[in-house]
Structures are given as structure tokens and as C-alpha cells.
mmCIF file of C-alpha atoms and ligand atoms in Angstrom:
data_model
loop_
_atom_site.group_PDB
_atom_site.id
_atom_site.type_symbol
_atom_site.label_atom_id
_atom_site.label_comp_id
_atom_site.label_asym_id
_atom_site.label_seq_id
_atom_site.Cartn_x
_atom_site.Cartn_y
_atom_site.Cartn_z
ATOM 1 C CA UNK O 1 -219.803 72.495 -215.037
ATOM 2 C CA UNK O 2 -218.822 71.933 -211.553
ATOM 3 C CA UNK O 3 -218.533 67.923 -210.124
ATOM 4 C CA UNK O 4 -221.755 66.480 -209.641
ATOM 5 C CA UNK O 5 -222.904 67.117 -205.991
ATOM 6 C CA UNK O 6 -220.278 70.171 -205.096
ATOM 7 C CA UNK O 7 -222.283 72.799 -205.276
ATOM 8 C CA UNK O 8 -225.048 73.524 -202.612
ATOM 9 C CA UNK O 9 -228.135 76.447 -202.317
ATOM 10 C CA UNK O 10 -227.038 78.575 -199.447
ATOM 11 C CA UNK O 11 -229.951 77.405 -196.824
ATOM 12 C CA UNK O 12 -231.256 74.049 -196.305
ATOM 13 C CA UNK O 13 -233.974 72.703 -194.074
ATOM 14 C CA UNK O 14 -233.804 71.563 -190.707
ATOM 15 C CA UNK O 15 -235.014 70.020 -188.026
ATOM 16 C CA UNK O 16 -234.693 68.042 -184.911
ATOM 17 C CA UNK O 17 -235.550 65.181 -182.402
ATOM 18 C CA UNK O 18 -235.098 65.809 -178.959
ATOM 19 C CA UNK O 19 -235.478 62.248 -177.900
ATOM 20 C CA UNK O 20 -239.490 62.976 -177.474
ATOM 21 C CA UNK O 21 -240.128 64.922 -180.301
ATOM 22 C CA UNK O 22 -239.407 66.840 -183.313
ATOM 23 C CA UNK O 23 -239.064 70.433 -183.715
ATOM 24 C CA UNK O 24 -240.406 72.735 -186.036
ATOM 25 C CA UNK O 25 -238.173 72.996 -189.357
ATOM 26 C CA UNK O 26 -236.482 75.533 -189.903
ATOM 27 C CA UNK O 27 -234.414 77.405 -192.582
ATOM 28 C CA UNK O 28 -230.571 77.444 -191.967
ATOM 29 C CA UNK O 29 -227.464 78.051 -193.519
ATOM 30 C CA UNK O 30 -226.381 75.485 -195.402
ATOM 31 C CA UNK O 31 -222.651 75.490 -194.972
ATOM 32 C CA UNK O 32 -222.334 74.172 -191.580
ATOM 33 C CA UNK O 33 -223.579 71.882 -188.644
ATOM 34 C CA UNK O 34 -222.984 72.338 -185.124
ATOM 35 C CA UNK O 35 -222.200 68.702 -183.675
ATOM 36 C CA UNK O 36 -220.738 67.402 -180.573
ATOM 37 C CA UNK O 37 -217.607 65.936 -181.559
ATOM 38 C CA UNK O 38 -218.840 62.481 -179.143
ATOM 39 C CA UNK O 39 -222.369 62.199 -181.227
ATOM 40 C CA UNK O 40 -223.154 58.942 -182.186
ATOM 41 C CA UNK O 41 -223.153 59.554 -185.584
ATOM 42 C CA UNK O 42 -219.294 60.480 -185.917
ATOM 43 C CA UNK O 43 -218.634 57.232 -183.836
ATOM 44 C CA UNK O 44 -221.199 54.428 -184.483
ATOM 45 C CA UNK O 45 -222.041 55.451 -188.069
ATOM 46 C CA UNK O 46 -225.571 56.348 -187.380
ATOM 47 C CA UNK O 47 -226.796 57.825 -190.673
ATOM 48 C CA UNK O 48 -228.739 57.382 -193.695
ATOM 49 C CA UNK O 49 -229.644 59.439 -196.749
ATOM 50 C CA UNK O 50 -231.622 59.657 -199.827
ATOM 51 C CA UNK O 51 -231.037 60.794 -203.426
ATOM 52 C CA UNK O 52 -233.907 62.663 -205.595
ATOM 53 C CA UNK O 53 -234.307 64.895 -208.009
ATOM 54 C CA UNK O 54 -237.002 67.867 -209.145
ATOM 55 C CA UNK O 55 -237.111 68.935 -213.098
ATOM 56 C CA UNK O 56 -237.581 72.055 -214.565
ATOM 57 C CA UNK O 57 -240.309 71.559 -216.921
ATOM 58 C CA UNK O 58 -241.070 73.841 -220.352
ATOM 59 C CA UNK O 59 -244.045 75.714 -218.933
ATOM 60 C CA UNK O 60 -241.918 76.770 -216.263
ATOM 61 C CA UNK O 61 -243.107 74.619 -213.167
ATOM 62 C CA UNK O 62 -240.854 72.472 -210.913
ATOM 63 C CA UNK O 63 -241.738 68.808 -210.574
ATOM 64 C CA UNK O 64 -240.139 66.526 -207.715
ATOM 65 C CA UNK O 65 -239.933 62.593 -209.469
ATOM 66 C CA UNK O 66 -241.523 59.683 -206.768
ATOM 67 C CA UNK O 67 -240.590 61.606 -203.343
ATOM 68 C CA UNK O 68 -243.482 59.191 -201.679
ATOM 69 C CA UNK O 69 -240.941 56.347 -202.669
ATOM 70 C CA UNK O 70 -237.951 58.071 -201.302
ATOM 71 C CA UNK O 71 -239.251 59.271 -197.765
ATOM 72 C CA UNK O 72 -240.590 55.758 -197.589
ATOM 73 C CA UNK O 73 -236.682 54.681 -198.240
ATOM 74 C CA UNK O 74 -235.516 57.135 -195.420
ATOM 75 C CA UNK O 75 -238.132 55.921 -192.787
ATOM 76 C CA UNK O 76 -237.293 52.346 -193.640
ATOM 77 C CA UNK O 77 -233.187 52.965 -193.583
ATOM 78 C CA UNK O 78 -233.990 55.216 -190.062
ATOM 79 C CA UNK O 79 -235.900 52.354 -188.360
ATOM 80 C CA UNK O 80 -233.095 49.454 -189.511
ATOM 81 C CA UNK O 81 -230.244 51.930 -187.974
ATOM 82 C CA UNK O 82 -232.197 52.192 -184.678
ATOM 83 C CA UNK O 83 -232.439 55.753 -185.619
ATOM 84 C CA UNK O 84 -235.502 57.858 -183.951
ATOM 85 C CA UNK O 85 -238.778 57.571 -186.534
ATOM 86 C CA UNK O 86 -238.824 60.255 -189.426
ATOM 87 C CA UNK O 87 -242.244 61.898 -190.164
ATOM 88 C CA UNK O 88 -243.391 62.012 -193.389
ATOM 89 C CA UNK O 89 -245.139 64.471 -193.762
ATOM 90 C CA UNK O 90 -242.642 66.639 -191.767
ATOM 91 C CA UNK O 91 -240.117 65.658 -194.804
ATOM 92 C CA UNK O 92 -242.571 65.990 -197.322
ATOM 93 C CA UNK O 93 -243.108 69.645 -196.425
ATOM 94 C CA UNK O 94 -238.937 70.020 -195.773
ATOM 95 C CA UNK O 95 -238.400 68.731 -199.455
ATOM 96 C CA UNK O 96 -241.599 70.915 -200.886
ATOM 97 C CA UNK O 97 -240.953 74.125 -198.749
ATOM 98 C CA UNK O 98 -236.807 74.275 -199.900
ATOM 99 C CA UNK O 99 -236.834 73.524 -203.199
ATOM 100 C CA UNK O 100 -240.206 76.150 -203.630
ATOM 101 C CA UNK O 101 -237.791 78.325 -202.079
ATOM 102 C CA UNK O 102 -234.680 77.822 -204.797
ATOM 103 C CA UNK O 103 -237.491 76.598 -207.886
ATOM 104 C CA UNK O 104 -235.275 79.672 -209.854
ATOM 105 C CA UNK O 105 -232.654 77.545 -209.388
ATOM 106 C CA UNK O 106 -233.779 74.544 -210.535
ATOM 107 C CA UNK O 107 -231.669 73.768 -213.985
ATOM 108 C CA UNK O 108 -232.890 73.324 -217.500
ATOM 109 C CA UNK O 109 -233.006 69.509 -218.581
ATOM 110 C CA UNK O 110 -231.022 67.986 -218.790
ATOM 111 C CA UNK O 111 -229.570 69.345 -215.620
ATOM 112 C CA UNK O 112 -232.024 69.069 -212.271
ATOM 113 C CA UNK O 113 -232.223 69.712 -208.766
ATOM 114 C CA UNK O 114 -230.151 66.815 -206.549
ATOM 115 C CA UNK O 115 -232.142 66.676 -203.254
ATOM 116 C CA UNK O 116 -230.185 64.837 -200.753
ATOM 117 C CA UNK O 117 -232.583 64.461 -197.497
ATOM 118 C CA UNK O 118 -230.031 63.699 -194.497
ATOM 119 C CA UNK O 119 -230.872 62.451 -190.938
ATOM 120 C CA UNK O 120 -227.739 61.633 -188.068
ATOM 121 C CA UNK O 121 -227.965 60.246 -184.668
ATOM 122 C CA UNK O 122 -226.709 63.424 -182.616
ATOM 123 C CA UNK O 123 -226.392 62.465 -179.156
ATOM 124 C CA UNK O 124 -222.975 62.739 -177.219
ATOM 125 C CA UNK O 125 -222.603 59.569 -175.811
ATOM 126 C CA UNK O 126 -219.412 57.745 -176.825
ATOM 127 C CA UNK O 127 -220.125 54.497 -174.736
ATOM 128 C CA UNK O 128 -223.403 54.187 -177.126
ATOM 129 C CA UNK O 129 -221.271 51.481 -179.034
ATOM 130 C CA UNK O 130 -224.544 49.218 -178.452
ATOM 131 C CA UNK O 131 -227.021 51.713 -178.211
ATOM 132 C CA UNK O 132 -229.507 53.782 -180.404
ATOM 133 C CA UNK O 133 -229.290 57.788 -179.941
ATOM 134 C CA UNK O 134 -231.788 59.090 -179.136
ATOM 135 C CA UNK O 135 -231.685 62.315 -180.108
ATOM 136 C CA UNK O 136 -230.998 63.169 -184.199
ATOM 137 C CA UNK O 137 -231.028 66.377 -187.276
ATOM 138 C CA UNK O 138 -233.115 65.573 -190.097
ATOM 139 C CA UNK O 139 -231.725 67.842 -193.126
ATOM 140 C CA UNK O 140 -232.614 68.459 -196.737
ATOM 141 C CA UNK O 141 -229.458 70.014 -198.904
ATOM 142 C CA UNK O 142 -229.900 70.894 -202.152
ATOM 143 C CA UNK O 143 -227.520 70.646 -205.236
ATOM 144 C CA UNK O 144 -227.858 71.545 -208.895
ATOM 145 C CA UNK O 145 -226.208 69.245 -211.013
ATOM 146 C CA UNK O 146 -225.860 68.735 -214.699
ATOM 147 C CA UNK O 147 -226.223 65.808 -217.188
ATOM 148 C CA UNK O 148 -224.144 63.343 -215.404
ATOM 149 C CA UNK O 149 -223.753 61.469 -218.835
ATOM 150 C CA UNK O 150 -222.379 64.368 -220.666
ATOM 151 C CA UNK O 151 -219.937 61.368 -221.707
ATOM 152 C CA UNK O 152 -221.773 60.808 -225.013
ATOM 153 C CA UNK O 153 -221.797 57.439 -226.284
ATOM 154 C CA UNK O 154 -219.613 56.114 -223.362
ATOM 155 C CA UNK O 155 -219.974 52.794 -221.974
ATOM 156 C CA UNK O 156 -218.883 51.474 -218.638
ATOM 157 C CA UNK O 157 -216.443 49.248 -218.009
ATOM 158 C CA UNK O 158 -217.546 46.857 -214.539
ATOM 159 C CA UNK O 159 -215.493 44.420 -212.347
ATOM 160 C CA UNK O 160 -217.405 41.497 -211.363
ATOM 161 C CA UNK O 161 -216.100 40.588 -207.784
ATOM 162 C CA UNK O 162 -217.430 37.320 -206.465
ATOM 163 C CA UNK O 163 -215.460 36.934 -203.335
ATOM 164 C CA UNK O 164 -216.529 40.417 -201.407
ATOM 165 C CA UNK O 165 -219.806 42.126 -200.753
ATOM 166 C CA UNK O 166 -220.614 45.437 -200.851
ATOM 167 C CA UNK O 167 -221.615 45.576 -197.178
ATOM 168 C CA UNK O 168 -223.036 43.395 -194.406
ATOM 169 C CA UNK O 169 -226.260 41.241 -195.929
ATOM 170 C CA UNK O 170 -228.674 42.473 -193.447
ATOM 171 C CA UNK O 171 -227.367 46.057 -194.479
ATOM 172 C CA UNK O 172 -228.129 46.151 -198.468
ATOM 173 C CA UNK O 173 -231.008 47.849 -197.703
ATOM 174 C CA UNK O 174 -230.241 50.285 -195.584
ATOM 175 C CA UNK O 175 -229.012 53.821 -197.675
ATOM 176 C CA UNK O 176 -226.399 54.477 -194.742
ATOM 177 C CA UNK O 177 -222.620 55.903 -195.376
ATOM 178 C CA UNK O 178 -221.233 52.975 -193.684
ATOM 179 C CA UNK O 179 -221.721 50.687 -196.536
ATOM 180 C CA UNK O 180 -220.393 53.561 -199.106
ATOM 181 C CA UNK O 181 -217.448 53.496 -197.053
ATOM 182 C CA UNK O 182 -216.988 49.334 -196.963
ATOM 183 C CA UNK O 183 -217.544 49.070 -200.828
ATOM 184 C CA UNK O 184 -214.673 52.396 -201.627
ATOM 185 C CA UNK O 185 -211.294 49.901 -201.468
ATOM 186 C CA UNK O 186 -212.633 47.392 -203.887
ATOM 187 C CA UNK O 187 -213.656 50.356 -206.213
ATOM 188 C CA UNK O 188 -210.408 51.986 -205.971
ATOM 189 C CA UNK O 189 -208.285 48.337 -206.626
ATOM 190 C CA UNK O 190 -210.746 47.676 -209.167
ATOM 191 C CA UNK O 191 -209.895 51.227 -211.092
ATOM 192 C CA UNK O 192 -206.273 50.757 -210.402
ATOM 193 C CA UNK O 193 -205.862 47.206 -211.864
ATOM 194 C CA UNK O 194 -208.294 46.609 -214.417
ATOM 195 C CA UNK O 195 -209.190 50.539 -214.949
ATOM 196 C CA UNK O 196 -213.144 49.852 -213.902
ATOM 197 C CA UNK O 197 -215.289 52.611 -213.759
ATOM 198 C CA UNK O 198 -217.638 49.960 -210.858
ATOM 199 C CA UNK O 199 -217.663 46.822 -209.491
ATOM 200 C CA UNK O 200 -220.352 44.546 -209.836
ATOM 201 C CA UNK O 201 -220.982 43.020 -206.743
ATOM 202 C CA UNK O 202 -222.017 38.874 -206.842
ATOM 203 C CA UNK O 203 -220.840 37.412 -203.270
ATOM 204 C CA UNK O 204 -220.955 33.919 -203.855
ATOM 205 C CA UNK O 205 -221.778 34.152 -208.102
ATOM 206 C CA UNK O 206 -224.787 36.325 -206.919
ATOM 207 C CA UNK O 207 -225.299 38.938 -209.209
ATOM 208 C CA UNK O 208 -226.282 42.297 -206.937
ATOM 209 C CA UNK O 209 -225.109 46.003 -207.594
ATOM 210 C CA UNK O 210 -222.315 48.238 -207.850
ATOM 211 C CA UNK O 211 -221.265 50.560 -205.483
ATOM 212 C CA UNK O 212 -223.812 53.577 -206.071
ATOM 213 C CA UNK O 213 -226.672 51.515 -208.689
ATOM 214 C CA UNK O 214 -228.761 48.342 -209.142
ATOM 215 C CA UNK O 215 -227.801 46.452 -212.133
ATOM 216 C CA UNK O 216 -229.865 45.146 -215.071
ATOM 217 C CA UNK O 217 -229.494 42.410 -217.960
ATOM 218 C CA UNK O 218 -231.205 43.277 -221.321
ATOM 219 C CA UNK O 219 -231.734 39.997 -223.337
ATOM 220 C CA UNK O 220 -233.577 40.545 -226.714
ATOM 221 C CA UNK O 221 -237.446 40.870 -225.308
ATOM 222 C CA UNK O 222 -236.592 40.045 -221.359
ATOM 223 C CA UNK O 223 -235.027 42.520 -218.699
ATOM 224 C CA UNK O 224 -233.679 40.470 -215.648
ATOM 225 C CA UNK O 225 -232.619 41.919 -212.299
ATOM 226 C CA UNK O 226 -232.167 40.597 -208.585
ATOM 227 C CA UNK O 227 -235.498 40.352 -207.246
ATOM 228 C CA UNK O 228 -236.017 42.176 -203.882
ATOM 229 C CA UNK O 229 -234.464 41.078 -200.857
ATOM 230 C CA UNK O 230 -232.588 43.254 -197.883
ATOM 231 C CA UNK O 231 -228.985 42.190 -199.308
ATOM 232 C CA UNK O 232 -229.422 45.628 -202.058
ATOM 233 C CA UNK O 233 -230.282 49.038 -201.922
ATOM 234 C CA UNK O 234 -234.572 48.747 -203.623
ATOM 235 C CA UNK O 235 -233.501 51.771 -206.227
ATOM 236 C CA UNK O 236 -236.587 54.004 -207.438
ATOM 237 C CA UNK O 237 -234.772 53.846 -210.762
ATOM 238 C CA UNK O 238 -235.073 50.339 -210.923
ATOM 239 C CA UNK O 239 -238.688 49.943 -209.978
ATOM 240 C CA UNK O 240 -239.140 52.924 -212.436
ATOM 241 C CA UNK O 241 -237.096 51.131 -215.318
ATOM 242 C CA UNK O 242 -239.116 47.930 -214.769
ATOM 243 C CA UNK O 243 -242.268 49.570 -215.028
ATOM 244 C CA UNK O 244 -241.313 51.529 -218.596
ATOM 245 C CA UNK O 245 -240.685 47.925 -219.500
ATOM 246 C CA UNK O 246 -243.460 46.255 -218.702
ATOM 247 C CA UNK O 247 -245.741 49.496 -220.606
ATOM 248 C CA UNK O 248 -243.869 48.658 -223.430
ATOM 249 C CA UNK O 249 -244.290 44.982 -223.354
ATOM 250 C CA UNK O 250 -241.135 43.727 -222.450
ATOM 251 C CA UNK O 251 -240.871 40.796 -220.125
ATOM 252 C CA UNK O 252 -239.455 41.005 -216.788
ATOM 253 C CA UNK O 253 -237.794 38.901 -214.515
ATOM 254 C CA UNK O 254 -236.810 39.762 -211.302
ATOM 255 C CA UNK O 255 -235.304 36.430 -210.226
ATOM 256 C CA UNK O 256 -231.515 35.322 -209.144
ATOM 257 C CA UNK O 257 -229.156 35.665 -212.030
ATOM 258 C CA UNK O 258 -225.451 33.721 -211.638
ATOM 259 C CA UNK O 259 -222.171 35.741 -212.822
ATOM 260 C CA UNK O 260 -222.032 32.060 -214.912
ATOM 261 C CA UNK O 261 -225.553 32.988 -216.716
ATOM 262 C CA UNK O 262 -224.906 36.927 -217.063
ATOM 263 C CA UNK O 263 -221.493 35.949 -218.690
ATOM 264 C CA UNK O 264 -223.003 33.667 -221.386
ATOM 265 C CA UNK O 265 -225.986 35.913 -222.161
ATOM 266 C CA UNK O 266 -224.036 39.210 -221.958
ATOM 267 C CA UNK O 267 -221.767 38.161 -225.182
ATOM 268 C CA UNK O 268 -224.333 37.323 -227.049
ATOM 269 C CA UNK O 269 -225.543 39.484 -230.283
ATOM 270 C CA UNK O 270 -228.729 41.799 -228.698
ATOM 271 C CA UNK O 271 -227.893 41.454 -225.181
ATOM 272 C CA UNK O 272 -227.302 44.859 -223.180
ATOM 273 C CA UNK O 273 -226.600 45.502 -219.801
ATOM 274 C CA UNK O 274 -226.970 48.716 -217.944
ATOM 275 C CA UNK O 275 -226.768 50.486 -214.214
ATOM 276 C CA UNK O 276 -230.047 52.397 -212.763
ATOM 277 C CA UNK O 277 -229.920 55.467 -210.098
ATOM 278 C CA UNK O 278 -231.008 58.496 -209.553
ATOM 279 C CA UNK O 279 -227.707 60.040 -210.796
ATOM 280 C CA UNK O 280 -227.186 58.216 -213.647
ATOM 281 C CA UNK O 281 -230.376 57.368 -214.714
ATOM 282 C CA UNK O 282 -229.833 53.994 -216.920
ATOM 283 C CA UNK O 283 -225.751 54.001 -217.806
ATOM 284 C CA UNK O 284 -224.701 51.684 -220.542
ATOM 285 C CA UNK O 285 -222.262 48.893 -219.808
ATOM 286 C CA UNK O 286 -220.006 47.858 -222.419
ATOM 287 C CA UNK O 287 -217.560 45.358 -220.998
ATOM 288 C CA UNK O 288 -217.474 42.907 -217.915
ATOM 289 C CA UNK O 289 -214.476 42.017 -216.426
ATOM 290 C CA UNK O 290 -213.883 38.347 -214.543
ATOM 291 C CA UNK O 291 -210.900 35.963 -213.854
ATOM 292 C CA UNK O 292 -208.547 38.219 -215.703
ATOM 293 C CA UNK O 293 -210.824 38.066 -218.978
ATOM 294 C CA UNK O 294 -213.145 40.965 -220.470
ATOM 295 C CA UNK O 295 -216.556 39.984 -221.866
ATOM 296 C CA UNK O 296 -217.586 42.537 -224.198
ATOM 297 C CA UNK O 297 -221.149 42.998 -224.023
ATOM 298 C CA UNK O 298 -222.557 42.372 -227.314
ATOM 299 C CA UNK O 299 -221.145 44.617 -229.293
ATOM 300 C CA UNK O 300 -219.672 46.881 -226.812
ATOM 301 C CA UNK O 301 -221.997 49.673 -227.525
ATOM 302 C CA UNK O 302 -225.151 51.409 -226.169
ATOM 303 C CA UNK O 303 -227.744 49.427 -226.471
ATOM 304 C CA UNK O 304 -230.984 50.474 -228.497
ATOM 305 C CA UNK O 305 -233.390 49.280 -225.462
ATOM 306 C CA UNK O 306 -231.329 51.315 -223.260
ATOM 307 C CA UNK O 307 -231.482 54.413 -225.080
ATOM 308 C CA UNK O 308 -235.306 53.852 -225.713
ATOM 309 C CA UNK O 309 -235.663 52.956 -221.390
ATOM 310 C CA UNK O 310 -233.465 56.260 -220.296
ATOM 311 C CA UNK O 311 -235.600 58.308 -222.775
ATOM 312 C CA UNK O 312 -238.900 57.347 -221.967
ATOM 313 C CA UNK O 313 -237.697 58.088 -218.483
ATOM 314 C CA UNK O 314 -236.085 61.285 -218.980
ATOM 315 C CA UNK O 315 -239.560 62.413 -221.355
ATOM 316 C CA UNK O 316 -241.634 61.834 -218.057
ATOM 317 C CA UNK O 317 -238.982 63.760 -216.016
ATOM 318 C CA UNK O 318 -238.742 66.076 -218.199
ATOM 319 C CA UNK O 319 -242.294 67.020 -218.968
ATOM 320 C CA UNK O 320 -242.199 65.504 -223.058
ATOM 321 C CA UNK O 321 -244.942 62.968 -222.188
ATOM 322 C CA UNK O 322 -247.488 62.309 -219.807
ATOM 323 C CA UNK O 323 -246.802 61.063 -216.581
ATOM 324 C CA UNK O 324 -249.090 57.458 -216.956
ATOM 325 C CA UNK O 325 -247.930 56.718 -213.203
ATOM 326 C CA UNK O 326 -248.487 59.668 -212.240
ATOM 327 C CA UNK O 327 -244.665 60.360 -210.695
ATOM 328 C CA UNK O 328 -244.288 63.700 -210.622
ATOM 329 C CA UNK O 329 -245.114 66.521 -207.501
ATOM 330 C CA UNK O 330 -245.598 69.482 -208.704
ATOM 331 C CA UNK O 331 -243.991 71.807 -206.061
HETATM 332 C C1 PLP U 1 -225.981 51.213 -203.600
HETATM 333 C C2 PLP U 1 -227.003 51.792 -204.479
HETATM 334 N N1 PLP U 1 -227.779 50.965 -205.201
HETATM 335 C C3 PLP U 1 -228.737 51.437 -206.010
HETATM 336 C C4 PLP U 1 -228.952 52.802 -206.157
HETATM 337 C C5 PLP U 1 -230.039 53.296 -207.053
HETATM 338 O O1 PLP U 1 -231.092 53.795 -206.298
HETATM 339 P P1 PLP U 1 -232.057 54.929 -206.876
HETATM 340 O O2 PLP U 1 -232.507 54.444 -208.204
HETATM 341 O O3 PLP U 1 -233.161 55.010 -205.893
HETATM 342 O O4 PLP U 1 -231.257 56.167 -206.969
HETATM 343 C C6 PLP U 1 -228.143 53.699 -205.456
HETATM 344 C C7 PLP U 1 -228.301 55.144 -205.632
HETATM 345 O O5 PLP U 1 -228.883 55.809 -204.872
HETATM 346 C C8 PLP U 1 -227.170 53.191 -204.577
HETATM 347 O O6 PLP U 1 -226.392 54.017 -203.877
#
């Protein structure tokens, strides 16, 4: 199986702003963009993206999971870059119309259809350092991709760094490349000295996220997690995880959690602690790494509430069990 996101469907959908309004969306090859090498995008970072996926499901339809959530992610990231306003509905039909278009190509579970909706500020104007463009391509690429976790019973291993952030506070929020690209040289330090898969980003002893998911603390009967606020990216898998949680009577706590309390509760015997995203679904942690020392977490294993969380996720995805929340688009 090829890398995860590195192989595309031939056409995508486009369309554009011309500073007044947007065009009609069209089909296009999907193996190039014609940009002027001064748009604002290439110089002032003007970008954001979003991440979903659509399922195959046994009777043969195609079902998108919570697009309404991730359009609503796109329009908020596109109005906090100064970016010109996305229409939903205009996106809505992008997403629908391309992947009706490749539903053959949709994989089996536990493979799926990566969406990745794109929109860049396009205008050539190099002395925009301080300015909005106002002109911008809204795109939606599409990319097969397998079980990202064909890694079995594979836990990761997580850096907790307390003295960076991921990106700028006011930014956390925002799904823009710019903060990929501030959080890639702690990654690649953290893989090189301590051989971390992530790092767990706690400016100040706040607990956050990694790099690419939101991060959650299984204690016995409790899930805890950051509660909302623009420093992290709001992840659909999180709100989705939460939810399972709640229908199956856990307790949850979205509240501040200290790198001091995750490090006493982690070690202890039932505690688990796991990543959410649309890629990964719910990943297993197995060991935290601070000061030098590793903190196995619990017993270093998968935890039984995480394998019961990603599978009652996965079932809805999937098409095993009803949909209570009603999820799913059918496309
Ligand atoms: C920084 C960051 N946090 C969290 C997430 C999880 O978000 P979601 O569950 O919507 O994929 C992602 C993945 O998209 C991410 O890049």
C-alpha cells in the first residue's frame, strides 16, 4: 500500500473568488495548479485545509462522516486568515459532486476516501505582507488511503515538550500549513533524540496536542481532554470520541489537565491515553517521555477503552451499527 496521502483521483474540484465573487466549480485535472509565483499564499502563508473521510459501506453506498462539522472548520480557519468567505453550500456540493464522481473508488474498510478540501489566497501582490488577498482557489483533492494503523498492537511513543508551542496561541485553531510547518523541528529533534513517534505539546505544563491530533487521558470511568479554547485545532474526532463516551456512560471532563497530573495518573494500573484525528482515528499511547525519564502508561499496552472507543467509531463509519447521531451523508 502506497504512503498515506500520495496517491490522488485524476480530477478534483475547483473553484474561484475573483475578489467579488465565486465562480462556478468546475472539474480539473488534479495534478497541477496554475499560480502566480508573487500570490499571497506562497509568501504570507495564506492557506487552510481540512481532513475527511467517506466509507464504503456493505450494501455498496458511499457515506461522507460529519462534513457539516468540517466545512464549518474551513469557513472558521478562512475568516481567522483574512481569507475571502467560503460558501457552504458551494463546498458541500464540491465534496458531494467529486467523490459521486470516484464512489468506485472509494476503498473497502478499513481503507476510505481522504478528502482534503483546500482554499489559498491567490493574488499577486508581494507587498501584501499586511494585507488580506483578495482573490483565492477553493479545491477538493481526493486520496484513497488504507488502514493507517496497519501497525497492529503498536503503541506510540510521545515527547512531552513544555517549553515550545505548537504555533502562535491565537493560531491553534486555525487548520493552516503555517503551524504544520512551526511544529516539524520539534518533531524531527524529538524522533532523533528520544525516537518519538509525536510530541505532546503543554506550553507552560498545559497539556494540548501533538502535531497532527488532540490528545486524550483515559482514567478508569473518566476521559479528560483540554476543553475548547482557540490555542488547539477543535478535532471532529475528538468531539466524536467524547460523544461515544458519554453513550456509553463514561464521564467526561473537558477541563485543563497539568503534564504534573497526566504524569501521575498515566502510570497508574487502568489508565490509557490515546491521540484522535481523522487519520488515525483513536491511536494508542504507550509511553510518555519528560525530563529525560519515560512514563510507561499503565501497562504499556492498548488499552481496552480504546479499542472499545475506535470500534464503536469505526462500526458507525463503517456501516456495522446505526448511526444514533446521525453522522453519515450518504453521497
Ligand atoms: C493539529 C491537529 N490537531 C487535531 C487534529 C484532529 O482533528 P480531526 O479529528 O478533525 O481530524 C488534527 C487533524 O486533522 C490536527 O492536524
Amino acid at each position: 500500500m502506497a504512503a498515506f496521502g500520495t496517491v490522488f483521483m485524476p480530477e478534483m474540484s475547483l473553484a474561484s473568488f475573483d475578489g467579488e465573487s465565486w465562480s462556478a466549480p468546475a472539474v480539473v485535472p488534479s495534478d497541477r495548479l496554475e499560480l502566480h509565483p508573487g500570490a499571497h499564499v506562497l509568501h504570507y502563508a495564506s492557506t487552510c485545509f481540512e481532513g475527511l473521510k467517506a466509507f464504503r459501506h456493505a450494501d455498496g453506498s458511499v457515506n461522507i462522516f460529519r462534513m457539516d462539522r468540517n466545512i464549518k472548520r474551513l469557513m472558521q480557519s478562512s475568516e481567522l486568515l483574512s481569507l475571502p468567505p467560503v460558501d457552504p453550500h458551494m463546498l458541500e456540493t464540491m465534496i458531494m459532486d467529486i467523490v459521486r464522481q470516484f464512489a468506485n473508488a472509494v476503498p473497502e474498510p478499513p481503507g476510505s476516501m481522504y478528502i482534503r478540501p483546500t482554499h489559498l489566497g491567490t493574488e499577486p501582490a508581494i507587498g501584501k505582507a499586511a494585507a488580506p488577498s483578495a482573490t483565492s482557489l477553493l479545491y477538493v483533492l481526493l486520496s484513497p488511503v488504507g488502514d493507517y494503523f496497519a501497525g497492529g498492537d503498536h503503541t506510540l511513543r510521545l515527547l512531552l515538550e513544555e517549553n515550545g508551542a505548537r504555533c502562535a496561541a491565537h493560531m491553534g485553531m486555525v487548520k493552516s500549513g503555517g503551524n504544520y510547518a512551526s511544529a516539524l523541528q520539534p518533531i524531527m529533534k524529538a524522533r532523533a533524540s528520544v525516537k518519538a513517534d509525536q510530541v505532546l505539546f503543554c506550553p507552560g505544563g498545559d497539556v494540548q496536542e501533538t502535531g497532527a491530533a488532540n490528545f486524550l487521558l483515559i482514567d478508569g470511568n473518566e476521559i479528560i481532554t483540554k476543553a475548547l479554547d482557540e490555542t488547539f485545532l477543535h478535532g471532529v474526532t475528538r468531539d466524536s470520541i467524547l460523544a461515544l463516551a458519554r453513550d456509553m456512560g463514561m464521564s467526561v471532563s473537558e477541563r485543563e489537565l497539568s503534564v504534573e497530573e497526566l504524569l501521575e495518573r498515566a502510570v497508574k494500573p487502568g489508565a490509557e491515553a490515546a491521540l484522535s484525528g481523522t487519520a488515525a482515528v483513536l491511536a494508542p499511547v504507550g509511553t510518555l517521555i519528560h525530563q529525560g525519564r519515560e512514563y510507561t502508561v499503565s501497562n504499556g499496552r492498548v488499552g481496552e477503552t480504546t479499542a472499545k472507543l475506535r470500534q464503536a467509531l469505526n462500526d458507525i463509519q463503517w456501516g456495522h451499527s446505526t448511526d444514533p447521531h446521525e453522522w453519515l451523508v450518504r453521497v
